[in-house]
Coordinates of C-alpha atoms in Angstrom, one line a residue:
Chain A
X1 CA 21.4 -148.5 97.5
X2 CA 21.0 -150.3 100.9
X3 CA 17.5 -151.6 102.0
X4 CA 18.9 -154.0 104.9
X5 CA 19.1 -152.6 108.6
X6 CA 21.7 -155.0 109.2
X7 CA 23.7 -154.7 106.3
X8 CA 23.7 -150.7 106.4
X9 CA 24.9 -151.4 110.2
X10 CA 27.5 -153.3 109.1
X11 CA 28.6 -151.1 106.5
X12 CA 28.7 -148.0 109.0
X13 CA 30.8 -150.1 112.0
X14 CA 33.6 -150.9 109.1
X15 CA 33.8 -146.8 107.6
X16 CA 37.2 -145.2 108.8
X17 CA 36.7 -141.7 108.4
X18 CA 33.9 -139.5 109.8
X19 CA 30.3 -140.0 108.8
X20 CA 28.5 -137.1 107.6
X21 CA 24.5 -138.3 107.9
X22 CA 21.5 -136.9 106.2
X23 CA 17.6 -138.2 106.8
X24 CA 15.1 -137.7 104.6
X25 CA 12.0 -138.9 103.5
X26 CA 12.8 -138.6 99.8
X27 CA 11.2 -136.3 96.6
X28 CA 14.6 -134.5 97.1
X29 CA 14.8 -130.7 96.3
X30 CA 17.4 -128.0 96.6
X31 CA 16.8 -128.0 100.3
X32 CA 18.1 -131.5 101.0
X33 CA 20.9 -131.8 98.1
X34 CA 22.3 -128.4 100.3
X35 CA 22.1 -130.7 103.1
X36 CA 24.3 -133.2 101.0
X37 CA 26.9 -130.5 99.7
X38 CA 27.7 -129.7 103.3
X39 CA 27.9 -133.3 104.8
X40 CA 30.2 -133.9 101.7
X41 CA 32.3 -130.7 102.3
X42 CA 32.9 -131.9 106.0
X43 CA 32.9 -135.1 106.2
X44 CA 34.9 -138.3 104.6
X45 CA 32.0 -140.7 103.8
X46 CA 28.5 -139.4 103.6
X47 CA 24.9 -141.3 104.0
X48 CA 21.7 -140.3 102.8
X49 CA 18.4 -142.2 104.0
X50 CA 15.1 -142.1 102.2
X51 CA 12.2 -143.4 104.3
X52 CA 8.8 -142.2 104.3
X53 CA 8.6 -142.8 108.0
X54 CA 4.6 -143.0 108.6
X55 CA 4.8 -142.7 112.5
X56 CA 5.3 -139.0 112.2
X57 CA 2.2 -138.7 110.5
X58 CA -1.6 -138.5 111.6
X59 CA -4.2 -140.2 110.6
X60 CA -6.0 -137.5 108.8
X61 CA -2.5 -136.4 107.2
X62 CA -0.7 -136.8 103.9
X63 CA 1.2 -140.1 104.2
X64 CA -0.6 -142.0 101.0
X65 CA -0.1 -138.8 98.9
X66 CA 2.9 -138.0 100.4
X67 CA 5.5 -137.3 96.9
X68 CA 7.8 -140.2 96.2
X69 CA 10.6 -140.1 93.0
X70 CA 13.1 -142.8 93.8
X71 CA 15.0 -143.0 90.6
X72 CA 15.0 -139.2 90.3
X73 CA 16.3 -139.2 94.4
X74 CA 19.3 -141.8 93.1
X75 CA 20.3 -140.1 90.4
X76 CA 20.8 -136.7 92.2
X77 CA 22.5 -138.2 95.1
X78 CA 25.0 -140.1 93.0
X79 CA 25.7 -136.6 91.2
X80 CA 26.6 -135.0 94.8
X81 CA 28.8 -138.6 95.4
X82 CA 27.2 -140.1 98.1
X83 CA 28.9 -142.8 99.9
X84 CA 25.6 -144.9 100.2
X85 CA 21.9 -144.2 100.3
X86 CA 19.9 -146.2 102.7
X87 CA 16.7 -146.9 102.0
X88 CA 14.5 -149.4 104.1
X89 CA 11.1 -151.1 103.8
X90 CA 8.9 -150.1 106.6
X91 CA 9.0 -153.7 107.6
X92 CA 12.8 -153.2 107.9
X93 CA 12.4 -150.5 110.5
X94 CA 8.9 -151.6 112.1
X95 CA 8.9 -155.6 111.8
X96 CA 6.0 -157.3 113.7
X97 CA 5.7 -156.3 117.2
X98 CA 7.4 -152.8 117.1
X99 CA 6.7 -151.5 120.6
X100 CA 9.5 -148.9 121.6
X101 CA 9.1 -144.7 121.2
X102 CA 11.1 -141.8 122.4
X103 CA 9.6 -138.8 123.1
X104 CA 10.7 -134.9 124.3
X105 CA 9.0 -133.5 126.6
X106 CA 7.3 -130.1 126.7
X107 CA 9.3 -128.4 123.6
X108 CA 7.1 -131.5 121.5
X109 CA 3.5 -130.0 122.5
X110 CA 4.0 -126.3 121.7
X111 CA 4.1 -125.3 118.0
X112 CA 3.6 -127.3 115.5
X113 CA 2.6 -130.1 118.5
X114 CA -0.4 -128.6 119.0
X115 CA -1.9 -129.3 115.5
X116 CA 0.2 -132.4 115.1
X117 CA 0.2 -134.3 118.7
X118 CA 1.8 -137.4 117.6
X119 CA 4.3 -136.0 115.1
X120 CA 7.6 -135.5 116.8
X121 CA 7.4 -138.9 118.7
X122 CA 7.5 -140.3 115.3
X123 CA 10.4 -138.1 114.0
X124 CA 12.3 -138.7 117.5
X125 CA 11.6 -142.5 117.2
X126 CA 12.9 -142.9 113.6
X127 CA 15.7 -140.5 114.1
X128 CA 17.2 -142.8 117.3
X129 CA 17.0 -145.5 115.0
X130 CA 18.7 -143.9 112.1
X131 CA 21.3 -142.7 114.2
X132 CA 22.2 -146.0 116.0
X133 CA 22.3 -147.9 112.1
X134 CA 24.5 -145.5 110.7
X135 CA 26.0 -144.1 114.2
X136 CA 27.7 -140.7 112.0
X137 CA 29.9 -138.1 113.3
X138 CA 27.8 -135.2 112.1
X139 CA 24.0 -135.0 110.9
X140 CA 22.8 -132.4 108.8
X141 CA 19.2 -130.7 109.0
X142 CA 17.4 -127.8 107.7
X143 CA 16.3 -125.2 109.9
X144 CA 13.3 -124.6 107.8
X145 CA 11.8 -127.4 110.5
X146 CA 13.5 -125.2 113.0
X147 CA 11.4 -127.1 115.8
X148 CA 12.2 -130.6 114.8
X149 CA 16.2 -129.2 115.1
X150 CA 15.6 -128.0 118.5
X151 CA 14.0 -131.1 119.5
X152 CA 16.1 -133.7 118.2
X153 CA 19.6 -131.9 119.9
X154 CA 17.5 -132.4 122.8
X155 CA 16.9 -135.8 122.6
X156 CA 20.9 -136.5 121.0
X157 CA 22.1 -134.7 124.1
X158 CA 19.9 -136.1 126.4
X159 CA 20.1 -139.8 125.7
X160 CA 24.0 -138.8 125.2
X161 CA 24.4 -139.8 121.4
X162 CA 28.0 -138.8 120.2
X163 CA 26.7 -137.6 117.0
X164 CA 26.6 -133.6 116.4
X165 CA 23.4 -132.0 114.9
X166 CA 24.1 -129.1 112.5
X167 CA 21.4 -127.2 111.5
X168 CA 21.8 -125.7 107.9
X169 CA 19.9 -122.3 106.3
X170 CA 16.9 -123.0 104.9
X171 CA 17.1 -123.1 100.9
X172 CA 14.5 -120.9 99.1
X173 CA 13.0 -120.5 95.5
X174 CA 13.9 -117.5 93.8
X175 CA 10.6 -115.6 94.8
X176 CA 11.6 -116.9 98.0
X177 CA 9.2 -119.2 99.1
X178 CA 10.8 -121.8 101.4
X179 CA 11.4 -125.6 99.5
X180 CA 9.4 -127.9 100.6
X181 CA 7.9 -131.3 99.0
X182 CA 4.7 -130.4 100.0
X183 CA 4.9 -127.2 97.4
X184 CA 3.9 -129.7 95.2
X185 CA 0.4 -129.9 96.5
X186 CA -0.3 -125.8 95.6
X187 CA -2.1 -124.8 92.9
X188 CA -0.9 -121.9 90.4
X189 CA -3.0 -119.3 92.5
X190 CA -2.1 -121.1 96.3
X191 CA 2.0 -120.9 94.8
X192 CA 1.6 -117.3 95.1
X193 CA -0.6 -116.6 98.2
X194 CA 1.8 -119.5 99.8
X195 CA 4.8 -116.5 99.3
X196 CA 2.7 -114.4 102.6
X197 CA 5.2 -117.2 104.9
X198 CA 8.0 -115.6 104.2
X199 CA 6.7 -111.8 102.8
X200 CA 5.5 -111.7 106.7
X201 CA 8.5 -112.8 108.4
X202 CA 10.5 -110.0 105.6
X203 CA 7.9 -107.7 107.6
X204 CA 9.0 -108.6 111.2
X205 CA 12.5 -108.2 110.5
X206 CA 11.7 -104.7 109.2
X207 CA 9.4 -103.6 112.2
X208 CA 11.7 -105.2 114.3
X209 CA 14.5 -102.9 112.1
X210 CA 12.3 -99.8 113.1
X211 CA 12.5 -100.6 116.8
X212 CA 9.0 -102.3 116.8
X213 CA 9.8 -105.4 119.9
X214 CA 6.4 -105.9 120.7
X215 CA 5.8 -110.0 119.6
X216 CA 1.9 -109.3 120.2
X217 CA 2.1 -106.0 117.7
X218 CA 4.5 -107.7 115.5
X219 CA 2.3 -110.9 115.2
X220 CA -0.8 -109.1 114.4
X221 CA 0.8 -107.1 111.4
X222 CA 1.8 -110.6 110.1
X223 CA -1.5 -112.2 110.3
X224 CA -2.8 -109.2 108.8
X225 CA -0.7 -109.8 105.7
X226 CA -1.1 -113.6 105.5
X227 CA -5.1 -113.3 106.4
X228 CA -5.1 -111.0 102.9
X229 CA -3.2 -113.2 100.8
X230 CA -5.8 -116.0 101.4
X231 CA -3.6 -117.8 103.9
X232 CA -4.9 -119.3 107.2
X233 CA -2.6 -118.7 110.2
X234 CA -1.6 -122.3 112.5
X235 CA 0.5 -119.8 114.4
X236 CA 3.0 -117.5 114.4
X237 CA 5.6 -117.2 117.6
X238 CA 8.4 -115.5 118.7
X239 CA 10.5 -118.2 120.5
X240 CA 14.1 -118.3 122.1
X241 CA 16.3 -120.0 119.7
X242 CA 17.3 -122.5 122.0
X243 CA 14.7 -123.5 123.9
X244 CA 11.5 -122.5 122.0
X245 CA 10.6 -120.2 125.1
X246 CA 8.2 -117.4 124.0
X247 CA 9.2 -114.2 124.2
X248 CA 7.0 -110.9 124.8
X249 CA 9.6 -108.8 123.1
X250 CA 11.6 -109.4 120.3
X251 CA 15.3 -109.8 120.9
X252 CA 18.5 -109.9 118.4
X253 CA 18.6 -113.6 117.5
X254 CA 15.2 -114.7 118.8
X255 CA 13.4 -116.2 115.6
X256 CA 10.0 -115.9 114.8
X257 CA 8.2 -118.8 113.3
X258 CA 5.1 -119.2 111.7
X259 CA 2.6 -122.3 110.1
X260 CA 0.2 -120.9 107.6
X261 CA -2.4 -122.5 105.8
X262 CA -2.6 -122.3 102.2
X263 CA -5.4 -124.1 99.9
X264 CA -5.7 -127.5 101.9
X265 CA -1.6 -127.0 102.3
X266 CA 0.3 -126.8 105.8
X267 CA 3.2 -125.0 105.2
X268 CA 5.9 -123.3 107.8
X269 CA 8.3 -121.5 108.3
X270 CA 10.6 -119.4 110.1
X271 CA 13.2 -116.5 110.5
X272 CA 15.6 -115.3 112.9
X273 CA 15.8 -111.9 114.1
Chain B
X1 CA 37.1 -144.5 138.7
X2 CA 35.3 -142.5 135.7
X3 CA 32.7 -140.0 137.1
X4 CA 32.2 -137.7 133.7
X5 CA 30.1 -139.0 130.9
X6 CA 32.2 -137.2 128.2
X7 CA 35.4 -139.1 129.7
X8 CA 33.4 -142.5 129.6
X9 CA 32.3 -142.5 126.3
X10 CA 35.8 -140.9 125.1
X11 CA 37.8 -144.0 126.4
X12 CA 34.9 -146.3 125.7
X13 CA 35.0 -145.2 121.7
X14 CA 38.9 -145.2 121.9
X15 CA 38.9 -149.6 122.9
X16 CA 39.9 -152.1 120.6
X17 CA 38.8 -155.4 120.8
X18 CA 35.0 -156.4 122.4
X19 CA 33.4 -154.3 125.4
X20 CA 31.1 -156.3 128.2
X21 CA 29.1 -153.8 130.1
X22 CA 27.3 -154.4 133.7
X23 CA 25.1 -151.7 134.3
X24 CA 24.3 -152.1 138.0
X25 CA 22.7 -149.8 140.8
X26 CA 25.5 -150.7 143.4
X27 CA 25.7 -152.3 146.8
X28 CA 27.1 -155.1 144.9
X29 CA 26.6 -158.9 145.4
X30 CA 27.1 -162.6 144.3
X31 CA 24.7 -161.9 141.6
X32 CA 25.7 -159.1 140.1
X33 CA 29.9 -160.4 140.2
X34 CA 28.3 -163.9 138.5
X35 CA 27.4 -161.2 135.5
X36 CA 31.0 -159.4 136.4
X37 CA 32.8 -163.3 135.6
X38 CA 30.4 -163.6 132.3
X39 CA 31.7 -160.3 131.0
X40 CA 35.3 -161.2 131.9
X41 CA 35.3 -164.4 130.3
X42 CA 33.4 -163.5 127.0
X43 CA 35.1 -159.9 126.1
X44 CA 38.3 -158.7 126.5
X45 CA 36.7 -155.5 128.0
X46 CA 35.1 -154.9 131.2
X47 CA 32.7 -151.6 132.2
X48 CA 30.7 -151.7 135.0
X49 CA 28.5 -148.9 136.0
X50 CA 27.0 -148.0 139.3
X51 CA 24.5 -145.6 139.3
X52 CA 21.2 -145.3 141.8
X53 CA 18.8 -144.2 138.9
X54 CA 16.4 -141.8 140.5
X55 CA 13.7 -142.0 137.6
X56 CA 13.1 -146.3 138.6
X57 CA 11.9 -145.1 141.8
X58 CA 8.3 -144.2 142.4
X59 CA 7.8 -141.1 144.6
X60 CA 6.3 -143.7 147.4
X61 CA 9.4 -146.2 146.7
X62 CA 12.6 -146.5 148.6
X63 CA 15.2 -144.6 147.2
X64 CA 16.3 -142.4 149.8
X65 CA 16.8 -145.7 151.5
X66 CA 18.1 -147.7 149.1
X67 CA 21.9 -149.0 150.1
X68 CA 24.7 -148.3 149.1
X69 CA 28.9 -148.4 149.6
X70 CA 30.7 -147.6 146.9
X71 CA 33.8 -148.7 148.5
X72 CA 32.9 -152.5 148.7
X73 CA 32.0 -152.2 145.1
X74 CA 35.0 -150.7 143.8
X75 CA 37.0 -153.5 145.9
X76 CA 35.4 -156.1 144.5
X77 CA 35.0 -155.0 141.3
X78 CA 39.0 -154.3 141.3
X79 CA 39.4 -157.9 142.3
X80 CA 37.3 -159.4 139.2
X81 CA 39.8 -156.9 137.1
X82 CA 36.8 -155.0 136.0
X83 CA 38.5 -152.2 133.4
X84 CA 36.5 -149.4 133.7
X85 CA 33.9 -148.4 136.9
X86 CA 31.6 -145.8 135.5
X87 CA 30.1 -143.6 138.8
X88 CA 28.5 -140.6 137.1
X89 CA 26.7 -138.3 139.8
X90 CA 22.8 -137.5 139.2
X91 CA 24.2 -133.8 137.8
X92 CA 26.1 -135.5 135.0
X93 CA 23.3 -138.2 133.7
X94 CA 20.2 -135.7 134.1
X95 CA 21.1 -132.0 133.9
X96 CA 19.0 -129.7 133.9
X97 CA 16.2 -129.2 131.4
X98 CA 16.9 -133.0 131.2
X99 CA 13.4 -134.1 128.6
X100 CA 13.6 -137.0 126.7
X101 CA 12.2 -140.3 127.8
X102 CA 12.5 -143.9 125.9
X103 CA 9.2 -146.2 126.4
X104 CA 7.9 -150.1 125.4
X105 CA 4.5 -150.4 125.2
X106 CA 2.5 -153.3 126.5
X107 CA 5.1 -155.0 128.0
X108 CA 6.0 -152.8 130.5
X109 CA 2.2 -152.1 131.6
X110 CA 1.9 -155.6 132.9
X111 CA 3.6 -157.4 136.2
X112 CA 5.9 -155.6 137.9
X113 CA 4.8 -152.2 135.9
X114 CA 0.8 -152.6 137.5
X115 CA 2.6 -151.6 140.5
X116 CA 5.3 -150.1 139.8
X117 CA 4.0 -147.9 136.7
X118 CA 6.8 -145.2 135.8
X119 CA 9.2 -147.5 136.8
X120 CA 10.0 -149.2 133.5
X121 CA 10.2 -146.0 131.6
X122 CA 13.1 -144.8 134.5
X123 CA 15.2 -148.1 133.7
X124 CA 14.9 -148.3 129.8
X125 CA 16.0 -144.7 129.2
X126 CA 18.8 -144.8 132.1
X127 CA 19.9 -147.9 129.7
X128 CA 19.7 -146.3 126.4
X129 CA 21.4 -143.8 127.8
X130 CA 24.4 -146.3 129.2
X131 CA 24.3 -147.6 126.2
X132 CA 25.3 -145.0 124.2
X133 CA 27.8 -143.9 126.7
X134 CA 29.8 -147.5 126.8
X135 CA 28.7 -148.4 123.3
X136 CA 29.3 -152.1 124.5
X137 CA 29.2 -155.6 122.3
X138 CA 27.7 -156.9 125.1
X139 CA 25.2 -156.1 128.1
X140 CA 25.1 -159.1 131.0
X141 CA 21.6 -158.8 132.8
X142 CA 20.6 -160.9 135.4
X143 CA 17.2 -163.3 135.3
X144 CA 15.9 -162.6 138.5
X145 CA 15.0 -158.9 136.7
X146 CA 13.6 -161.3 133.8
X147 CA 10.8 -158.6 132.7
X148 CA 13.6 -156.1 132.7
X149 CA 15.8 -158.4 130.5
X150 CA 12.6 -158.8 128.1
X151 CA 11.7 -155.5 128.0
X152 CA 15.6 -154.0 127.7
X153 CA 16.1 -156.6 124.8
X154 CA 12.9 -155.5 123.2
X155 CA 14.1 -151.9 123.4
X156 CA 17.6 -152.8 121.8
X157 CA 16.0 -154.5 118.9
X158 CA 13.4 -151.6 118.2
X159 CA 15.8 -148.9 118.2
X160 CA 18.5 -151.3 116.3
X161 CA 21.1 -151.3 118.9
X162 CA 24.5 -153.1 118.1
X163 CA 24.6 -154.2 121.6
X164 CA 23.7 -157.8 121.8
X165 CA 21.6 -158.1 125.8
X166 CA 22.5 -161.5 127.4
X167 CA 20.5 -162.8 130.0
X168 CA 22.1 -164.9 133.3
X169 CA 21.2 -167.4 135.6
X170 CA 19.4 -166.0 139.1
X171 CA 22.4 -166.4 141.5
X172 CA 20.4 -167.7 145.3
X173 CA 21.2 -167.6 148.6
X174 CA 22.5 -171.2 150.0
X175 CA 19.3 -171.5 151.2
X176 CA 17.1 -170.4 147.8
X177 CA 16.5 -167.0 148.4
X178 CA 17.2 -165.2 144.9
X179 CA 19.9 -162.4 145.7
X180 CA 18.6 -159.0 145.8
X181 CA 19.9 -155.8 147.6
X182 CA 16.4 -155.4 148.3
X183 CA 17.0 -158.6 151.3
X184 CA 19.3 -156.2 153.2
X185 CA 15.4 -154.8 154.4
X186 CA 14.6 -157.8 155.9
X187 CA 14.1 -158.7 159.6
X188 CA 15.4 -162.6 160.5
X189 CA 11.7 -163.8 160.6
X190 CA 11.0 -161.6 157.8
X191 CA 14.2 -163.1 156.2
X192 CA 12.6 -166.7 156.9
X193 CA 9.3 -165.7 155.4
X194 CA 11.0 -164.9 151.9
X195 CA 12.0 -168.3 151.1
X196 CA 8.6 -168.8 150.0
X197 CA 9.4 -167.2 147.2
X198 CA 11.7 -170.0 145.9
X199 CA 9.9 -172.8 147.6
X200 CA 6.6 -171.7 145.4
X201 CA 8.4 -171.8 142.6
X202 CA 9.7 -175.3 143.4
X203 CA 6.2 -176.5 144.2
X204 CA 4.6 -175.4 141.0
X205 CA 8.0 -177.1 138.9
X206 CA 7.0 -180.5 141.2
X207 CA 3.2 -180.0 140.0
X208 CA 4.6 -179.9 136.1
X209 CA 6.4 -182.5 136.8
X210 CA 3.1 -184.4 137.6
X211 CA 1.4 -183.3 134.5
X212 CA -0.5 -180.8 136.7
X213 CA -1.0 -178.0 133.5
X214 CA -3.9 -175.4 134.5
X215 CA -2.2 -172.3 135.7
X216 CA -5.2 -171.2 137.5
X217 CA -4.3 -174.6 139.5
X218 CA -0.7 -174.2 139.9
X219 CA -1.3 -170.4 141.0
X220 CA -3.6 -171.4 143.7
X221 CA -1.2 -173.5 145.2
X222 CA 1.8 -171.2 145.2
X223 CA -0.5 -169.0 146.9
X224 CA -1.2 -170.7 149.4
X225 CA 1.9 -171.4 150.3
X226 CA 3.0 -167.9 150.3
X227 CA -0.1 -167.0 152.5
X228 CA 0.9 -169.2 154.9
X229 CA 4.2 -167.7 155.6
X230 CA 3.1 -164.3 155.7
X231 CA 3.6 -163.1 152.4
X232 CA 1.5 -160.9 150.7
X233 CA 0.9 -161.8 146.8
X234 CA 1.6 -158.8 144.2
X235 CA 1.3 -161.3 141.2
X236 CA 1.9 -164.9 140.5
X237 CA 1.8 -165.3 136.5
X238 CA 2.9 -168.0 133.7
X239 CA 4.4 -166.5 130.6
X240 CA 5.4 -167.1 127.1
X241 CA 9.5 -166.2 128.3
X242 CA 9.9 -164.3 124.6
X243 CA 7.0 -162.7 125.0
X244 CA 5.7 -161.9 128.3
X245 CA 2.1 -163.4 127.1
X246 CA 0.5 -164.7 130.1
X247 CA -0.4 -168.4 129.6
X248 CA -3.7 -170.1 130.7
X249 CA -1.7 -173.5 130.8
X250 CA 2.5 -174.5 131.7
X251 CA 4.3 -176.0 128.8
X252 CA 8.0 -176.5 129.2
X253 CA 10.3 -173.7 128.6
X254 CA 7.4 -171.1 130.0
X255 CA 8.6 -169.0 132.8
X256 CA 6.3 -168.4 136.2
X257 CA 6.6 -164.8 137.8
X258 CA 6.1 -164.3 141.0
X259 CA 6.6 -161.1 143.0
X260 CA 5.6 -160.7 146.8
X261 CA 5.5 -158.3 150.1
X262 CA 7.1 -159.9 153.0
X263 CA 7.0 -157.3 155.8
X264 CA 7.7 -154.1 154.3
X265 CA 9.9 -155.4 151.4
X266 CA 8.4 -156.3 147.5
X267 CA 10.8 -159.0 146.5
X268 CA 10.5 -161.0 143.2
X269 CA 11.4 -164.3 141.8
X270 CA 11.1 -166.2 138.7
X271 CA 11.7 -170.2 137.2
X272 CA 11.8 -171.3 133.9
X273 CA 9.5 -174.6 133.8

């Protein structure tokens, strides 16, 4: 385990082989270890960071009770032979008189932008960094944040990074709730209401199945069914997969995503079409 | 000649041995080959860029105007043995849907940025983005830009660049003006009139020298001065040189700033006390 900037730098510069990278902030579940399995089945060395990066959260968000486990993170890692897990102190990554940010325009303030205005500078900004210590070949995400995807090819193509950003399926229990840390938060009754996410998107796919293209009709027969399973709907769009356009009608490959709360609980998720 | 990104950063990742990288905006002269030499004699390779970045330029600023001849630079350049000239076209370095933008707070809001407010955000994310194009050892910046050298190395450090920003002497005229493709703007009076740039920089070293500390004093003085040949004051400031911090009294190794209208033209200067 790595906590140095510099050292995990140094590391990196020296690897031969290709660099297969996956961030995280830690409290690993299937979702990430998936992540793992496929930077390991491509690439020759593979890095894992843990870092509960509080810039991408709000003040009135989750960062104190955010889930932390970082013997149980270790141990799982080292099962899935990982090359070397990084994982920096806060004043590794934001020492006194931290004063640079990268940002995305537009696709950042739609979504889950709107209820989180400051969230994807943060991810952007930590990601840049991450990306220039360990400089990898490949960097594997899940597309259960399928906005935070979109956005950071964006910036990786934009600011003309060499790594490549592969987006991997998002990893569901068996009752098919999307995996998440933040599960953790629901209570027994919240764990099942928290399954209208995906029961609603299972209902798009089949409207759209029965020729139903309308997003407005579509979207109101999915609120419907999370509004009576006790959730509270963020939003639910139907977006172009590559640049988070809505669309009016549903389309073959659009994906429709949705941010639902459940109990005191943001959860999202999302489904292509 | 290399006019494609992909083709740049392909040979750059391909070098062995240390790269020195010159990011310049063209029309090439004594200054910018004095950072040429440094690169030449430090690494054993050379990339210069030349690239008129659109997003420095406020909409009221002169960039339709601002001079160029690529065919002196390349000339020149070949006779320094420069390795590589990087001249990507606007197409290639901002295509469209182009979003992402890289931003230091604080220091950039202050001196040159009062006036010149995007114009900071233009040059750090053209350089973050040259930067991960060349992927050099080291950057050679001149000092006569100093709150662009402070600002750029801020920028590396926050988002834990490898490349290591050197900073190099203000290369002047015979006479003291600091050189500046900007000077090409003057008329001969006007040219005349901007030595009082230098020469207020000179006076406020001969006040130090006399144990004259107030910066309030040594500001009113180099004002004068510059009032009296027809310049127009922008700012005159004493800063910390680390940190920009303006300075209510001169203590040796504190820089003075000084940027000024002469005619048309906003030239700037700067000494280190």
């Amino acid at each position: 385990m790595i906590n140095s900037v510099s050292e995990m730098q140094k590391i990196c510069s020296g690897i031969k082989g290709t660099i297969g990278f996956v961030p995280t902030m830690g409290y690993l579940h299937e979702g990430h270890l998936s992540l793992v399995r496929a930077a390991r089945k491509q690439c020759s060395n593979v890095v894992v960071s843990i870092f509960v990066n509080p810039y991408q959260f709000s003040p009135n968000e989750d960062l104190a009770l955010y889930p932390r486990n970082i013997d149980r993170d270790v141990k799982l890692l080292t099962e899935l032979e990982v090359d070397f897990i990084f994982f920096p102190t806060e004043q590794e990554m934001y020492p006194e008189g931290y004063k640079t940010w990268v940002t995305v325009d537009k696709i950042t303030q739609i979504l889950c932008g709107r209820s989180r205005p400051t969230h994807f500078r943060g991810v952007i900004t930590i990601v840049t960094k991450l990306m220039n210590i360990v400089d990898p070949d490949y960097m594997f995400m899940g597309e259960k944040d399928f906005q935070q995807l979109v956005v950071l090819q964006q910036m990786a193509k934009d600011l003309n990074f060499r790594t490549k950003i592969i987006g991997c399926p998002i990893v569901r229990e068996e009752d098919g709730l999307a995996m998440s840390s933040r599960n953790k938060y629901l209570s027994p009754s919240a764990r099942k209401d928290a399954l209208c996410l995906h029961n609603s998107l299972l209902l798009s796919k089949k409207l759209f199945k029965q020729e139903i293209i309308s997003s407005n009709k579509i979207i109101a027969e999915m609120s419907n069914l999370i509004e009576n399973n006790n959730g509270i709907v963020d939003y639910i769009e139907v977006v172009d997969s590559q640049t988070l356009k809505h669309l009016a009608e549903l389309r073959t490959g659009c994906r429709i995503l949705v941010a639902v709360i459940i109990e005191n609980t943001r959860l999202i998720d999302n489904m292509e079409m």
